[in-house]
PDB file of C-alpha atoms in Angstrom:
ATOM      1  CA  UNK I 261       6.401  19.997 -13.614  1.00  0.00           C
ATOM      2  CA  UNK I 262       7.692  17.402 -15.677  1.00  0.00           C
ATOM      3  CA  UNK I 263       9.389  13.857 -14.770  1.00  0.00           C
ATOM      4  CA  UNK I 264      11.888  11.361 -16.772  1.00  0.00           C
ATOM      5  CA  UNK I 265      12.138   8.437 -14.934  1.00  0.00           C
ATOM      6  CA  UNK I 266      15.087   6.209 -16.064  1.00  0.00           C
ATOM      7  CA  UNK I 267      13.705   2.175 -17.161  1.00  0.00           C
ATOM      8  CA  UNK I 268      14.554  -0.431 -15.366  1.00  0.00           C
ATOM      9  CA  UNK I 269      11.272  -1.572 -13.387  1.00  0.00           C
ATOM     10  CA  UNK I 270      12.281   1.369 -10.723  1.00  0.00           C
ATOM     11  CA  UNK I 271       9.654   2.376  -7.852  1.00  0.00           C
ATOM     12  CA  UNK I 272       8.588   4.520  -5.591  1.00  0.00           C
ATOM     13  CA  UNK I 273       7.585   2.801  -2.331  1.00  0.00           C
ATOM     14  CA  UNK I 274       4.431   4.358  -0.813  1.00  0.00           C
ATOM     15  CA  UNK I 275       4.412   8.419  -0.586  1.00  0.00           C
ATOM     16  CA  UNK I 276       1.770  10.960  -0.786  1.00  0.00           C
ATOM     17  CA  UNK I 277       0.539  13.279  -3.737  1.00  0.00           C
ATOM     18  CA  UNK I 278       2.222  16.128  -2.236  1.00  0.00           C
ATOM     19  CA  UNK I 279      -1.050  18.532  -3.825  1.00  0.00           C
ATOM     20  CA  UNK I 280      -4.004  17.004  -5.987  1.00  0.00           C
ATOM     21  CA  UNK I 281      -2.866  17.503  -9.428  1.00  0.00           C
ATOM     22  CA  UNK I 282      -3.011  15.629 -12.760  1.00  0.00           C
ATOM     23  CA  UNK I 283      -0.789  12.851 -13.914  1.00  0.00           C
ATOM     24  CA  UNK I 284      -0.207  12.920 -17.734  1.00  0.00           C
ATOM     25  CA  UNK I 285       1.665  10.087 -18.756  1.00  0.00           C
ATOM     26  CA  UNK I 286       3.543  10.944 -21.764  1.00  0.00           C
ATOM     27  CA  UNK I 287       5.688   7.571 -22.556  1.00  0.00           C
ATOM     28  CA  UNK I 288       6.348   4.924 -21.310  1.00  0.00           C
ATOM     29  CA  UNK I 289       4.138   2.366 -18.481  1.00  0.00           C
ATOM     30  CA  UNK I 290       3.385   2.641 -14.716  1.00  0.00           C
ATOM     31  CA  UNK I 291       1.868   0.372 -12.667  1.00  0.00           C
ATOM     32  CA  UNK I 292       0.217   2.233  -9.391  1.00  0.00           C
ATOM     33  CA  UNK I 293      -0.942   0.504  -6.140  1.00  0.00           C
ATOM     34  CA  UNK I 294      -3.580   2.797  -4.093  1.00  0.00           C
ATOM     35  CA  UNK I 295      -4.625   1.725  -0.213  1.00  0.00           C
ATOM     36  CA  UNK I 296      -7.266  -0.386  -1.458  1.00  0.00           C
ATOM     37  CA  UNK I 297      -4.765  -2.783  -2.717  1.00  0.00           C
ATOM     38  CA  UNK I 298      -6.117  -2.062  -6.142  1.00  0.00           C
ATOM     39  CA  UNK I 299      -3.196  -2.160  -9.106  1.00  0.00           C
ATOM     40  CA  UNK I 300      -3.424  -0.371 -12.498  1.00  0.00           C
ATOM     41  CA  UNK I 301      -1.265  -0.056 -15.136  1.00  0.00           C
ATOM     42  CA  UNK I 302      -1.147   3.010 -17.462  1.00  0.00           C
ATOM     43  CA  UNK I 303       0.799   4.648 -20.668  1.00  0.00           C
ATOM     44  CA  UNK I 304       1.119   6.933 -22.938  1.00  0.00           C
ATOM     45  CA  UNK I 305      -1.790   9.353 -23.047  1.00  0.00           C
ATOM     46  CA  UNK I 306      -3.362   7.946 -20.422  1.00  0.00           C
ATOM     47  CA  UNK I 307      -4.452  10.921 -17.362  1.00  0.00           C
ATOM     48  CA  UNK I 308      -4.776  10.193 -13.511  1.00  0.00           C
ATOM     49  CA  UNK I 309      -6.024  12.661 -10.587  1.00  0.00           C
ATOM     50  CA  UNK I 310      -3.793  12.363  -7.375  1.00  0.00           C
ATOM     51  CA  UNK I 311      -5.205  13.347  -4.890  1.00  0.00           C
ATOM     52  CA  UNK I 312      -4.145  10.916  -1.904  1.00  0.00           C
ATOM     53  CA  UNK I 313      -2.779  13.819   0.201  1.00  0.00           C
ATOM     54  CA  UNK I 314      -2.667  12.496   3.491  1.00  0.00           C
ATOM     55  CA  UNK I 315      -3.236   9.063   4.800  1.00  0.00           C
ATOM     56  CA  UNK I 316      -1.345   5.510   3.224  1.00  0.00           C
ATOM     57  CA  UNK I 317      -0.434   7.266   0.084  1.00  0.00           C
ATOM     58  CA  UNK I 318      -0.183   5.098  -2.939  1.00  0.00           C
ATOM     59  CA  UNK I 319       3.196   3.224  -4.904  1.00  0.00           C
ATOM     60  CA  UNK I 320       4.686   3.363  -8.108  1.00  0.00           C
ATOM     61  CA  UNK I 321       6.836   1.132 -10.347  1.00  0.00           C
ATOM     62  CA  UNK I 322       8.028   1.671 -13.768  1.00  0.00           C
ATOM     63  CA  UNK I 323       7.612  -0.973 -15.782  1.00  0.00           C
ATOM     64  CA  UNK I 324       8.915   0.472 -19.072  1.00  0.00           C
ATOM     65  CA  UNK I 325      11.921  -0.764 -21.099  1.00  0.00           C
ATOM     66  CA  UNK I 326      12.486   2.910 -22.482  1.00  0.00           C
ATOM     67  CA  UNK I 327      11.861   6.086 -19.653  1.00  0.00           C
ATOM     68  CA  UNK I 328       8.391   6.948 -18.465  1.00  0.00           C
ATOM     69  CA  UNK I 329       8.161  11.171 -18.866  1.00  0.00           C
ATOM     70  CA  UNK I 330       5.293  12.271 -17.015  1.00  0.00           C
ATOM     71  CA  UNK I 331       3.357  15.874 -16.553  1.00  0.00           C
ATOM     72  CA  UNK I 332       1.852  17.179 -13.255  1.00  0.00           C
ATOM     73  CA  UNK I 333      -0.393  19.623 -13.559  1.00  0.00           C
ATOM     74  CA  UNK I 334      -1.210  20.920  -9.855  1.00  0.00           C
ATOM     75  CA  UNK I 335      -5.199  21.306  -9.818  1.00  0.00           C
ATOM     76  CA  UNK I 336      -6.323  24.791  -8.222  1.00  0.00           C
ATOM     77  CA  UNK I 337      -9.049  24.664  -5.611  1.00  0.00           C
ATOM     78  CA  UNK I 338     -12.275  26.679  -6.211  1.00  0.00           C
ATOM     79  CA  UNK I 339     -12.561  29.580  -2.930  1.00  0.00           C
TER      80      UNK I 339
END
């Protein structure tokens, strides 16, 4: 699944990973907030696990002049 998010310091407020899966950022820069209160920023190349499937969740703001394109890569379980 891929995502263009438009610029303009746009976020998400606080939602769920709705599977664990891999972020690839692409282009552009996100700043994420998880439950610990702990705030990153990351770009281009950079690769994040989501896995916050239930509980708080974490947020997301774009702080990109140009859009942020991410790829999720949904990570299958091992049976």
């Amino acid at each position: 699944l891929f995502l263009r998010e438009t610029p303009g310091g746009s976020a998400q407020g606080w939602h769920l990973a709705p599977r664990k899966q891999y972020v690839v950022l692409l282009s552009g820069l996100v700043e994420v907030e998880v439950s610990s209160g702990e705030v990153r920023a990351f770009g281009a190349g950079d690769v994040l696990l989501a896995e916050d499937t239930h509980g708080k969740g974490h947020g997301t703001s774009c702080l990109s002049e140009g859009p942020r394109k991410s790829l999720f890569i949904s990570v299958r379980e091992a049976v």
